[in-house]
CSV table of N, CA, C and O in Angstrom, one decimal:
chain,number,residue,atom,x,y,z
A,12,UNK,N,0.8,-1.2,0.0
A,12,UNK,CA,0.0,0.0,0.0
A,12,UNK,C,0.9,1.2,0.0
A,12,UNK,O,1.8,1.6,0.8
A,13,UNK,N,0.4,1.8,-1.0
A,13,UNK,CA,1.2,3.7,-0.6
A,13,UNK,C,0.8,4.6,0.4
A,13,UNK,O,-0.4,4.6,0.7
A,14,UNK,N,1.5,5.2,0.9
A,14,UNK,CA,1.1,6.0,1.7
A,14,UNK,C,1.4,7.1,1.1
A,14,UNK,O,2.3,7.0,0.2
A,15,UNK,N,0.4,8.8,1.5
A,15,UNK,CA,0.8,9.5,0.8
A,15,UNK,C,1.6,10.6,1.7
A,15,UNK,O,1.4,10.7,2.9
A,16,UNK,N,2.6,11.2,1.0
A,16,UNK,CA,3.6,12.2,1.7
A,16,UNK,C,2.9,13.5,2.0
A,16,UNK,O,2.2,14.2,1.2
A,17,UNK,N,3.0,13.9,3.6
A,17,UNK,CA,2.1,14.7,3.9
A,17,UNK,C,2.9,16.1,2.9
A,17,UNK,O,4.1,16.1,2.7
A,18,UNK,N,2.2,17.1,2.5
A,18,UNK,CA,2.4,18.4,2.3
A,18,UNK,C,3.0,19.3,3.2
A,18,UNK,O,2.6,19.5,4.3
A,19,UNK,N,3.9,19.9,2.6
A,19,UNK,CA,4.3,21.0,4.3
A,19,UNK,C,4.2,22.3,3.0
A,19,UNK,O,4.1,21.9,1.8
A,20,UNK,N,4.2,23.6,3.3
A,20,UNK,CA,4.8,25.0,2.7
A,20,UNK,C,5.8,25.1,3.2
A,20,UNK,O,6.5,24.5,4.1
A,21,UNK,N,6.0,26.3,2.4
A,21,UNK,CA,7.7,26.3,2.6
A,21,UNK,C,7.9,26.9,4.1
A,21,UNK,O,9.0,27.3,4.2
A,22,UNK,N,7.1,27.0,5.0
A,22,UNK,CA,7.6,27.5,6.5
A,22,UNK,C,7.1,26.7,7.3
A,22,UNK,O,6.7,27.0,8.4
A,23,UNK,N,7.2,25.2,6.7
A,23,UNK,CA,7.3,24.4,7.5
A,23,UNK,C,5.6,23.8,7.9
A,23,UNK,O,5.2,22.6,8.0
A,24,UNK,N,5.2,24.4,7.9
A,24,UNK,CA,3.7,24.1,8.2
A,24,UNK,C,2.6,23.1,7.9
A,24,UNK,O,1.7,24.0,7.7
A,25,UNK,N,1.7,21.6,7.5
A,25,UNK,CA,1.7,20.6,7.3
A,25,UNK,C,0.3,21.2,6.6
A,25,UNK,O,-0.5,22.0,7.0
A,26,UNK,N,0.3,20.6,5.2
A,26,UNK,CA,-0.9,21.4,4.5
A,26,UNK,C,-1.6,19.5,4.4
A,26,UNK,O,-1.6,18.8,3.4
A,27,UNK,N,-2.1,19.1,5.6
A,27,UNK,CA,-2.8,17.5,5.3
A,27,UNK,C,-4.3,17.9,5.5
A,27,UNK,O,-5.1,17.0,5.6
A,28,UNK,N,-4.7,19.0,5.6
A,28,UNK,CA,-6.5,19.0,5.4
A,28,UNK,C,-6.8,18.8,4.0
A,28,UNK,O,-5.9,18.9,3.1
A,29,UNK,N,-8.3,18.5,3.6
A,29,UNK,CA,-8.7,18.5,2.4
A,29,UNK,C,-9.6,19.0,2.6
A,29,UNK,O,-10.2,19.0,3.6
A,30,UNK,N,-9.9,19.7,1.5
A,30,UNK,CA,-11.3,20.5,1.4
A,30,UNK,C,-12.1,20.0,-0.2
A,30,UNK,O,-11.5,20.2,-1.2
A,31,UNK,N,-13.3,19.5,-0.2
A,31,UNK,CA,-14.3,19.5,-1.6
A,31,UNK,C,-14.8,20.7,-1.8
A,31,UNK,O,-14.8,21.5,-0.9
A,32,UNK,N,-15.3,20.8,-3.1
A,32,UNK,CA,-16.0,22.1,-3.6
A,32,UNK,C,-16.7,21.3,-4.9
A,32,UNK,O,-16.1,20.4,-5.5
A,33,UNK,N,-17.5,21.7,-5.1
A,33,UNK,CA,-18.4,21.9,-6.1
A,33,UNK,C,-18.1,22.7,-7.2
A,33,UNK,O,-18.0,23.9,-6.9
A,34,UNK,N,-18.0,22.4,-8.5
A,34,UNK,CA,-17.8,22.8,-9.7
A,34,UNK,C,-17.9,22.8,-10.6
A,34,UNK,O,-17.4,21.7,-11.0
A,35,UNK,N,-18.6,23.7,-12.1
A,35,UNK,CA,-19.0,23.4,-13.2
A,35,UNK,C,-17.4,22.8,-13.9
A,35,UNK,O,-16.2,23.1,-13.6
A,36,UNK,N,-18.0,21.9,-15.0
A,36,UNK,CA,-16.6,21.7,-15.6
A,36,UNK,C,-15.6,22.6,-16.4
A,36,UNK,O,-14.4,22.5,-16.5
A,37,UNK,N,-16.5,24.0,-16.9
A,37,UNK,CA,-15.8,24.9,-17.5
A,37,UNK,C,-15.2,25.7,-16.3
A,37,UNK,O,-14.3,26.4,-16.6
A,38,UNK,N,-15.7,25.6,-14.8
A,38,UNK,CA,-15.0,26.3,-13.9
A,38,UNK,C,-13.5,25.6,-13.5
A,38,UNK,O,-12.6,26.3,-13.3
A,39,UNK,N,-13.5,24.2,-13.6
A,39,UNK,CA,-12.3,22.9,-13.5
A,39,UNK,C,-11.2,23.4,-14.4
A,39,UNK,O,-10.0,23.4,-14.1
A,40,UNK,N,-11.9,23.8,-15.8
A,40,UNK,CA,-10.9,23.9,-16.4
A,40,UNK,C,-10.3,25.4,-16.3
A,40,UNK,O,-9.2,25.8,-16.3
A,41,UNK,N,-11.3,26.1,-16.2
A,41,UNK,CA,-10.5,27.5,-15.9
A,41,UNK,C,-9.3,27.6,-14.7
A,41,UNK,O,-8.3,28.3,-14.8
A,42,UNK,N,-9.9,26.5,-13.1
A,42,UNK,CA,-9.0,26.9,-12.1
A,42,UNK,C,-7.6,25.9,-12.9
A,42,UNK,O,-6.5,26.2,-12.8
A,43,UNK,N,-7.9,25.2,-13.4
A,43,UNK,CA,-6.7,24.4,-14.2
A,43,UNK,C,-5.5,25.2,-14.6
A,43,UNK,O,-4.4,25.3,-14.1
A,44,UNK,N,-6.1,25.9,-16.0
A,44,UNK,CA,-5.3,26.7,-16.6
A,44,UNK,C,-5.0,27.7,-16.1
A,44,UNK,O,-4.2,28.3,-16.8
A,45,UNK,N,-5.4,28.6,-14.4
A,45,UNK,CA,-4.6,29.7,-14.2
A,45,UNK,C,-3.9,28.8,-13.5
A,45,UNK,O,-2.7,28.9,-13.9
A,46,UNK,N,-4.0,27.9,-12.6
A,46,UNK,CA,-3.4,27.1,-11.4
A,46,UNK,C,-1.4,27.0,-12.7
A,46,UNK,O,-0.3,27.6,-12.7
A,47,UNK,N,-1.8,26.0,-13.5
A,47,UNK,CA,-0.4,25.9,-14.9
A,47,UNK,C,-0.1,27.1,-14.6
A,47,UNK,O,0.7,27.3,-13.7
A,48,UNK,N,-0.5,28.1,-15.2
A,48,UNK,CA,0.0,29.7,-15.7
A,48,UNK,C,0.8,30.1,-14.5
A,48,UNK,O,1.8,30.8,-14.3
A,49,UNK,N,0.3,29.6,-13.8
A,49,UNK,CA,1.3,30.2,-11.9
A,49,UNK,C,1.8,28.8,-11.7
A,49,UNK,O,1.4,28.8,-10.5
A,50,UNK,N,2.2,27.7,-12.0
A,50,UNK,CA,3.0,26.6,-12.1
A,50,UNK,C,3.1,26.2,-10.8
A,50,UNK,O,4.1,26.0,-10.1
A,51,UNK,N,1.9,25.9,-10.5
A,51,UNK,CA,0.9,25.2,-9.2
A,51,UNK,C,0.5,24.4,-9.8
A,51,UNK,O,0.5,24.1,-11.0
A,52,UNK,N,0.0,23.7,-8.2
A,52,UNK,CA,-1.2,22.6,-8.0
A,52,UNK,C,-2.4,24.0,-8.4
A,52,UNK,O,-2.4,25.3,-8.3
A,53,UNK,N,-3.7,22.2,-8.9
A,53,UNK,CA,-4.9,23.5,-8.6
A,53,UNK,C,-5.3,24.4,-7.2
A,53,UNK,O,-5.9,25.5,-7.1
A,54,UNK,N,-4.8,23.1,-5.7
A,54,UNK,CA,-4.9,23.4,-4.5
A,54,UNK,C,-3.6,24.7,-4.0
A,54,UNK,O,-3.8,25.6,-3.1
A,55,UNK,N,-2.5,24.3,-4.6
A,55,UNK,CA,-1.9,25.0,-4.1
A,55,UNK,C,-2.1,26.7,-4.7
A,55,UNK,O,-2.0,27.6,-3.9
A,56,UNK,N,-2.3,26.9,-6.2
A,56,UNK,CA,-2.7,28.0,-6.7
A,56,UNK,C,-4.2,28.6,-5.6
A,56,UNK,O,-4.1,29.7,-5.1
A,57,UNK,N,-5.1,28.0,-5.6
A,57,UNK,CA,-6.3,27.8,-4.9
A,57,UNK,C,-5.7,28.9,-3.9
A,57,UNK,O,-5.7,30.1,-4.0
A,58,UNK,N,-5.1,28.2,-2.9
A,58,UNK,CA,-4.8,28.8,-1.4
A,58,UNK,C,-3.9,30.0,-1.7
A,58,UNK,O,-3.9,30.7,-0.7
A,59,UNK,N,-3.1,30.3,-2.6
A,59,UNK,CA,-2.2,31.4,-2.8
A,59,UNK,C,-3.6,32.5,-3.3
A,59,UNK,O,-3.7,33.6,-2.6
A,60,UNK,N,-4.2,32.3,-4.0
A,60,UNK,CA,-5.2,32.9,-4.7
A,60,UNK,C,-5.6,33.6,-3.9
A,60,UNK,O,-5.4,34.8,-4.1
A,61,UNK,N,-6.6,32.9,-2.5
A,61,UNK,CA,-7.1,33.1,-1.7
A,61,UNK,C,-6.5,34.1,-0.2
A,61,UNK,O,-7.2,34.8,0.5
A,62,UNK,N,-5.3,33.7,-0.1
A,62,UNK,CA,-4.5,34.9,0.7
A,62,UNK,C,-4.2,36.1,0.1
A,62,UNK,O,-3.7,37.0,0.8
A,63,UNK,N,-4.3,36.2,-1.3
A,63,UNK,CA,-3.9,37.4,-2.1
A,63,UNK,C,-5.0,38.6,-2.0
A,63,UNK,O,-5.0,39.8,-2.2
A,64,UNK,N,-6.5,37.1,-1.5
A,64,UNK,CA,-7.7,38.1,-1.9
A,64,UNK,C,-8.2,38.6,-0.5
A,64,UNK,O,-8.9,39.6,-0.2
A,65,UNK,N,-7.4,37.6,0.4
A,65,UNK,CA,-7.7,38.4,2.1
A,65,UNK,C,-7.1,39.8,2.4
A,65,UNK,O,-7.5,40.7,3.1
A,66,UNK,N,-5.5,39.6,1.4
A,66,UNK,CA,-4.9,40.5,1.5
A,66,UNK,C,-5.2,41.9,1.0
A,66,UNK,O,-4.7,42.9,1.6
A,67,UNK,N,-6.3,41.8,-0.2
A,67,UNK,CA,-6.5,42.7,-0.5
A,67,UNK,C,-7.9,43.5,-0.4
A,67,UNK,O,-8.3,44.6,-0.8
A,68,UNK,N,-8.5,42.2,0.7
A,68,UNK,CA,-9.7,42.6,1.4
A,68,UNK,C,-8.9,43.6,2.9
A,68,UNK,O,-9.1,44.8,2.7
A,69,UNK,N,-8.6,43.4,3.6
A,69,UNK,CA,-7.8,43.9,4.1
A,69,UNK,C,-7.1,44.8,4.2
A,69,UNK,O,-6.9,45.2,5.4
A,70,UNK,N,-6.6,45.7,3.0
A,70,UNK,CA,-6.1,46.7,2.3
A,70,UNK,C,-7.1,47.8,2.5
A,70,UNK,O,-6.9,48.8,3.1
A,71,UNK,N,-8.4,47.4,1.8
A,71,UNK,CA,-9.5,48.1,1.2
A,71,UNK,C,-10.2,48.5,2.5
A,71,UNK,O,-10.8,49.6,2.6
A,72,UNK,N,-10.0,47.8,3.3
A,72,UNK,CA,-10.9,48.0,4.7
A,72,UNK,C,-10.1,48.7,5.8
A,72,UNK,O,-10.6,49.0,6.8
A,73,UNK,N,-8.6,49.0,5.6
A,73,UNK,CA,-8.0,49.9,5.9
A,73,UNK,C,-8.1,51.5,5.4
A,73,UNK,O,-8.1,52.5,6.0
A,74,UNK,N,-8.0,51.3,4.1
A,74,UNK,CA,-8.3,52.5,3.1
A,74,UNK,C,-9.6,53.1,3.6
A,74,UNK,O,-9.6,54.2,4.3
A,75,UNK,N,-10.7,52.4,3.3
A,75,UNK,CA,-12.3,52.7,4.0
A,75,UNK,C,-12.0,53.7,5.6
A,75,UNK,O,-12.5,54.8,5.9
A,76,UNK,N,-10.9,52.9,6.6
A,76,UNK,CA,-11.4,53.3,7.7
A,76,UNK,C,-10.0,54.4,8.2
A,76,UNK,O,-9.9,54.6,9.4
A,77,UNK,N,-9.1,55.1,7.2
A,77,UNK,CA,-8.3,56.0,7.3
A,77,UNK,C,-8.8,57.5,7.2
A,77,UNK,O,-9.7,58.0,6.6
A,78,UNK,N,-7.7,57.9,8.1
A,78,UNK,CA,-8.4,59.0,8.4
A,78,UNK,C,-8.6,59.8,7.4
A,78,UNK,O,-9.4,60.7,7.5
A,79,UNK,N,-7.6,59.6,6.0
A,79,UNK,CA,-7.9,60.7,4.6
A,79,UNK,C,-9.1,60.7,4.7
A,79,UNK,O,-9.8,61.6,5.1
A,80,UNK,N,-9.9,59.1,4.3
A,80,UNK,CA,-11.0,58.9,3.9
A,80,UNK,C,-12.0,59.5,5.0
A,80,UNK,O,-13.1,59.8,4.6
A,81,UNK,N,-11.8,59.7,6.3
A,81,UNK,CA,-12.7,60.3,7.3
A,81,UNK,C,-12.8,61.6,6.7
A,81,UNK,O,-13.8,62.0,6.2
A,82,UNK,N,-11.7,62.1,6.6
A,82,UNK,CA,-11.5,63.8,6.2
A,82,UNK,C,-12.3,64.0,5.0
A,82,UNK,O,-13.4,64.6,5.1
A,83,UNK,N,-11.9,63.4,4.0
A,83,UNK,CA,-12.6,63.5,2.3
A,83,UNK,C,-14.1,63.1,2.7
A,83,UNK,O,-14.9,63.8,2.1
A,84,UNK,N,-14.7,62.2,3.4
A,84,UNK,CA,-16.3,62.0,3.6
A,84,UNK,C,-17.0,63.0,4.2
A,84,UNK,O,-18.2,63.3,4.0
A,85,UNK,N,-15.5,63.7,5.3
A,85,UNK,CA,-16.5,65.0,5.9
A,85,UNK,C,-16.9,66.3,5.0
A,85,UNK,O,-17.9,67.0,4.9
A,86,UNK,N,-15.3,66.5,4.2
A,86,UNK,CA,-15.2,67.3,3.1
A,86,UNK,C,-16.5,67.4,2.5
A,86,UNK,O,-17.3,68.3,2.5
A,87,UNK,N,-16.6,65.7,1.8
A,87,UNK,CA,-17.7,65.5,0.6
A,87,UNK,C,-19.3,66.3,1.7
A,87,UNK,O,-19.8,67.3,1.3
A,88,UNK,N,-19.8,65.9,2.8
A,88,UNK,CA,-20.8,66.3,3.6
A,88,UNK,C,-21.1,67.5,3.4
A,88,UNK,O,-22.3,67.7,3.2
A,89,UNK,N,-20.0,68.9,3.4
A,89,UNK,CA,-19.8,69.9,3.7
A,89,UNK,C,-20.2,70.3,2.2
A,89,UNK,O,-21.1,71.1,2.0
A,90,UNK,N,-19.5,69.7,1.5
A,90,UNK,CA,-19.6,70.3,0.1
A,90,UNK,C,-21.3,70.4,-0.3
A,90,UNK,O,-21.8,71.4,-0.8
A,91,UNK,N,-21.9,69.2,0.0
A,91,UNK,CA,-23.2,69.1,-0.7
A,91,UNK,C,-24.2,69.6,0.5
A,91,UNK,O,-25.4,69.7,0.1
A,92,UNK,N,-23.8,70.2,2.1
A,92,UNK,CA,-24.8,71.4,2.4
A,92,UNK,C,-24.2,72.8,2.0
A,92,UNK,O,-24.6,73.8,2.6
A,93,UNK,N,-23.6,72.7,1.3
A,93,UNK,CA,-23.1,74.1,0.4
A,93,UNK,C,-24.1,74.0,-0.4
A,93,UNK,O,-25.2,74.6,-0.4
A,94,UNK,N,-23.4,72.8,-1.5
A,94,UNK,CA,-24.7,73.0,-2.6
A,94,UNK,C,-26.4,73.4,-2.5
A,94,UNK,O,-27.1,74.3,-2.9
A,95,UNK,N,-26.7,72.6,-1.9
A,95,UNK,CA,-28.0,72.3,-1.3
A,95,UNK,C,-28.3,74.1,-0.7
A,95,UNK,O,-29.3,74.8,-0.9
A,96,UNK,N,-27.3,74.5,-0.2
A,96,UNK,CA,-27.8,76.0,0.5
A,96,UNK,C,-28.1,77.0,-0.9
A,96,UNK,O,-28.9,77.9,-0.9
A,97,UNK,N,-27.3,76.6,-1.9
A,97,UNK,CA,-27.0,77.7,-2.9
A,97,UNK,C,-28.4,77.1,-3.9
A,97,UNK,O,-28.7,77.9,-4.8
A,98,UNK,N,-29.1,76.1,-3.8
A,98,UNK,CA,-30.3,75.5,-5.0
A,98,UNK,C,-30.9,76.1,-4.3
A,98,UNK,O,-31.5,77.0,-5.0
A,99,UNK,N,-31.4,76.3,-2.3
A,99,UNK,CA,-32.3,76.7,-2.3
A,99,UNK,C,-32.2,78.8,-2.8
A,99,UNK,O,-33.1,79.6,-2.7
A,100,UNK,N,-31.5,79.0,-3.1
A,100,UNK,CA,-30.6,80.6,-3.4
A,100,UNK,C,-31.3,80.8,-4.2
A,100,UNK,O,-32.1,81.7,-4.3
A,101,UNK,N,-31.0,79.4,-5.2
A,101,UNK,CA,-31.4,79.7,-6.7
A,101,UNK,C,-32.8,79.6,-6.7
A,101,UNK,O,-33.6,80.4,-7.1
A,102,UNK,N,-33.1,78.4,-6.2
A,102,UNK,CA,-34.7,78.4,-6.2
A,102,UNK,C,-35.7,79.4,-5.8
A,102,UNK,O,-36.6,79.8,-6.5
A,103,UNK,N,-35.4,79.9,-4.7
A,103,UNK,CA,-36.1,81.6,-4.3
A,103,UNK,C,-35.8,82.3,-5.0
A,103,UNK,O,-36.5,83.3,-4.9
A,104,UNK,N,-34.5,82.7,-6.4
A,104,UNK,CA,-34.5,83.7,-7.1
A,104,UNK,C,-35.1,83.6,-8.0
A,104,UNK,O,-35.7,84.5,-8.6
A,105,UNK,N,-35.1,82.4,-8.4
A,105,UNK,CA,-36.1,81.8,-9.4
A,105,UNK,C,-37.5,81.8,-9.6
A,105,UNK,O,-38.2,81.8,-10.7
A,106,UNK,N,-38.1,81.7,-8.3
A,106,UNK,CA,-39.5,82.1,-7.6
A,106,UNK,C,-40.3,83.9,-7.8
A,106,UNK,O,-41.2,84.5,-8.4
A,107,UNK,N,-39.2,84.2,-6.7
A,107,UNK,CA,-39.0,85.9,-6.7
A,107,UNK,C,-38.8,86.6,-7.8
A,107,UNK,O,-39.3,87.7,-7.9
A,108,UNK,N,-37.9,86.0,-8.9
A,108,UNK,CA,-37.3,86.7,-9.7
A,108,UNK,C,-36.2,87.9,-9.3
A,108,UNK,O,-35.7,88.7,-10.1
A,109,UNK,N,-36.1,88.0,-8.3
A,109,UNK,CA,-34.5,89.1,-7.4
A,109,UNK,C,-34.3,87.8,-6.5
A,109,UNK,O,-34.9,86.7,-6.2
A,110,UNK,N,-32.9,88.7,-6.3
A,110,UNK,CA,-32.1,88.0,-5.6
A,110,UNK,C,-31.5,89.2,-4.6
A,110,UNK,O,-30.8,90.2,-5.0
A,111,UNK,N,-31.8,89.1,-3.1
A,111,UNK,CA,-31.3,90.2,-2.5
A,111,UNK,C,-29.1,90.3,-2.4
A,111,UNK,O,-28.3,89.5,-2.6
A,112,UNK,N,-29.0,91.6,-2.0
A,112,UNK,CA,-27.7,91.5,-1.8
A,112,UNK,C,-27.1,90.5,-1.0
A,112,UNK,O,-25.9,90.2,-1.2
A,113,UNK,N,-28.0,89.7,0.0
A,113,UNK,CA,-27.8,89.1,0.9
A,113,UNK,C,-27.4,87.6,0.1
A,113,UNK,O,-26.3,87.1,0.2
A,114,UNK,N,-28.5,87.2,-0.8
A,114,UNK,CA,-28.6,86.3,-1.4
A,114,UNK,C,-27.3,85.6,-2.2
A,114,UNK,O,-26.6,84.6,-2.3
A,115,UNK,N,-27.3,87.1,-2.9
A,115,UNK,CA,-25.9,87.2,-3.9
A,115,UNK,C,-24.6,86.7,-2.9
A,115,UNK,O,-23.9,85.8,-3.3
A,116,UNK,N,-24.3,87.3,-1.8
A,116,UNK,CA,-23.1,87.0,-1.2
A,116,UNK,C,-23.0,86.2,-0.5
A,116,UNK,O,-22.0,86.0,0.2
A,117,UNK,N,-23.9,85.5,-0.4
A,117,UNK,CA,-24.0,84.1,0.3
A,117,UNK,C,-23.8,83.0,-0.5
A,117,UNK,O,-23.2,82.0,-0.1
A,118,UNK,N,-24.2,83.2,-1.8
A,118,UNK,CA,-23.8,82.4,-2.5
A,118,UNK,C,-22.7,82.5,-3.1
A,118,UNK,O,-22.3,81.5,-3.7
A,119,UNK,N,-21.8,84.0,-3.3
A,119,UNK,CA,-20.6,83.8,-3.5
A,119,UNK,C,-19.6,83.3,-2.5
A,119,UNK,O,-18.6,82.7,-2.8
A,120,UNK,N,-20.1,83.6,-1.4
A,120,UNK,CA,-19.2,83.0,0.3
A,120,UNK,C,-19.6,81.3,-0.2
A,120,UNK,O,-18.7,80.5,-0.3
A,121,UNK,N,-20.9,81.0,-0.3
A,121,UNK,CA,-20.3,79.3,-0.6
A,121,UNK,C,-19.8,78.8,-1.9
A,121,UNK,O,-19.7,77.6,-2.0
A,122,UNK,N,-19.6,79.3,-2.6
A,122,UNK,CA,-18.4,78.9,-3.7
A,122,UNK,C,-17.3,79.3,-3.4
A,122,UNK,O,-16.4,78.6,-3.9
A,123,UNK,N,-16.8,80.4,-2.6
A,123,UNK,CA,-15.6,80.3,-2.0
A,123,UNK,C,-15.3,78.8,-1.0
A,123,UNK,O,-14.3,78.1,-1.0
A,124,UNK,N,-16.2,78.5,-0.2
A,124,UNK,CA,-16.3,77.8,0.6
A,124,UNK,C,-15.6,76.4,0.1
A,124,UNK,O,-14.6,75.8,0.6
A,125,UNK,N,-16.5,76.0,-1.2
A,125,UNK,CA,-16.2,75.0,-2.1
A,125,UNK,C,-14.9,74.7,-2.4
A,125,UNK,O,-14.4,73.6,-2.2
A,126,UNK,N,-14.4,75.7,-2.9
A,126,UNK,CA,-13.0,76.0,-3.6
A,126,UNK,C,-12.4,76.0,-2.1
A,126,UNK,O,-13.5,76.0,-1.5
A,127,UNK,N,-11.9,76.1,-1.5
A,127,UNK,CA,-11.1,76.1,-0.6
A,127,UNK,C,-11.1,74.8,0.3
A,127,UNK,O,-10.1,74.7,1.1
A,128,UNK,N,-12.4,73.7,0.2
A,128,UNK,CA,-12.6,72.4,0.5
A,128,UNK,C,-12.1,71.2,-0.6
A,128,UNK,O,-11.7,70.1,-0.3
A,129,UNK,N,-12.3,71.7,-1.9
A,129,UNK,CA,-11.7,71.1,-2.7
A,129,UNK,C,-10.5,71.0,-2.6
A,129,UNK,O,-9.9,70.0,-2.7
A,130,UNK,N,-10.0,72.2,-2.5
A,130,UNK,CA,-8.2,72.2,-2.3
A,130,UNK,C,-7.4,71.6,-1.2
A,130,UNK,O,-6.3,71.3,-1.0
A,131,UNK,N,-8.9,71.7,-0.1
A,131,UNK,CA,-8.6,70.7,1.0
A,131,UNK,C,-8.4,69.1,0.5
A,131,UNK,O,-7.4,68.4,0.8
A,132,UNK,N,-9.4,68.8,-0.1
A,132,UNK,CA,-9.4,67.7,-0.9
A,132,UNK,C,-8.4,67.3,-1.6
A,132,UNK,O,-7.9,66.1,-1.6
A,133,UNK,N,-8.0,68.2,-2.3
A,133,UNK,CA,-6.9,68.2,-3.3
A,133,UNK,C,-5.8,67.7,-2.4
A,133,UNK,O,-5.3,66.6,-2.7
A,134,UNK,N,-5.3,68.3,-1.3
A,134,UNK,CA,-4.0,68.4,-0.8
A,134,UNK,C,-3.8,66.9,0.0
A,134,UNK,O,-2.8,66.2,-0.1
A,135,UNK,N,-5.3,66.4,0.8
A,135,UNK,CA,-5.3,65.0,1.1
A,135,UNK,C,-5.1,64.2,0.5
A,135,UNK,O,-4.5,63.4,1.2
A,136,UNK,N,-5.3,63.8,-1.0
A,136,UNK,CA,-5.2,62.8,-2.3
A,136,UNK,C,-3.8,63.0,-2.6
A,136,UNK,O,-3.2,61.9,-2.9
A,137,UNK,N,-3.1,64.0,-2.7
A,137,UNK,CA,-2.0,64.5,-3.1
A,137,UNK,C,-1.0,63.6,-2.0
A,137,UNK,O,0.0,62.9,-2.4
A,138,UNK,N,-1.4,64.0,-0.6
A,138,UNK,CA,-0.5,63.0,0.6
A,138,UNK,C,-0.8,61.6,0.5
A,138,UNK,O,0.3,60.9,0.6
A,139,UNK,N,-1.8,61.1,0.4
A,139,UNK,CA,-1.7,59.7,0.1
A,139,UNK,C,-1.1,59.3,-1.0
A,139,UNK,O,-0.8,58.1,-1.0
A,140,UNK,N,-0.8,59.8,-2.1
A,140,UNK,CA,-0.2,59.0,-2.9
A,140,UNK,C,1.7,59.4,-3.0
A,140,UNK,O,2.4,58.9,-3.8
A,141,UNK,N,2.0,60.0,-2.2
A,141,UNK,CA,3.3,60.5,-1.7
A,141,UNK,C,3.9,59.4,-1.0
A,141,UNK,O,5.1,59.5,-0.5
């Protein structure tokens, strides 16, 4: 009788679990041919695959919960009760047909506002990729 040689990785570690899955046959041959292309087992391609995708689950959920992204989501908030302030601007001038002095500089104060959050914007995107 043969016995089979247990599997280790290369740090030593004993890869003797097995796992089944379920699979269409054009899926068999797909994991086939990338498993060859990366000059793997189908299992061992399989499990590399699969830490690459934790890895980059991982990544993404760091990115999500950094503080640029805190900053840029408050940014984005800010930006759209600007907008939202300046439709209702427009909408009452649009209504009225005038627009008081008041009106006017309020809506030039929040397009300043804009522009000076964008460049906030700007300057955070700019440090992340530094």
């Amino acid at each position: 009788m043969m016995t089979r040689r247990k599997q280790r990785r290369q740090d030593g570690t004993t890869r003797d679990r097995q796992m089944h899955l379920r699979a269409s046959d054009e899926d068999i041959r797909m994991m086939r041919r990338v498993s060859e292309r990366m000059g793997m087992t189908v299992a061992h391609a399989t499990v590399t695959l699969f830490r690459r995708a934790e890895g980059v689950q991982e990544r993404d959920r760091e990115e999500r919960e950094s503080p640029q992204v805190r900053e840029l989501k408050a940014i984005r908030t800010q930006i759209w009760r600007i907008g939202h302030n300046i439709n209702q601007i427009a909408r009452n001038t649009n209504r009225d047909m005038n627009a008081t002095q008041a009106d006017e500089a309020a809506a030039v104060n929040a397009v300043r506002d804009c522009q000076k959050l964008l460049a906030q914007a700007d300057e955070i995107i700019r440090r992340m990729h530094e």
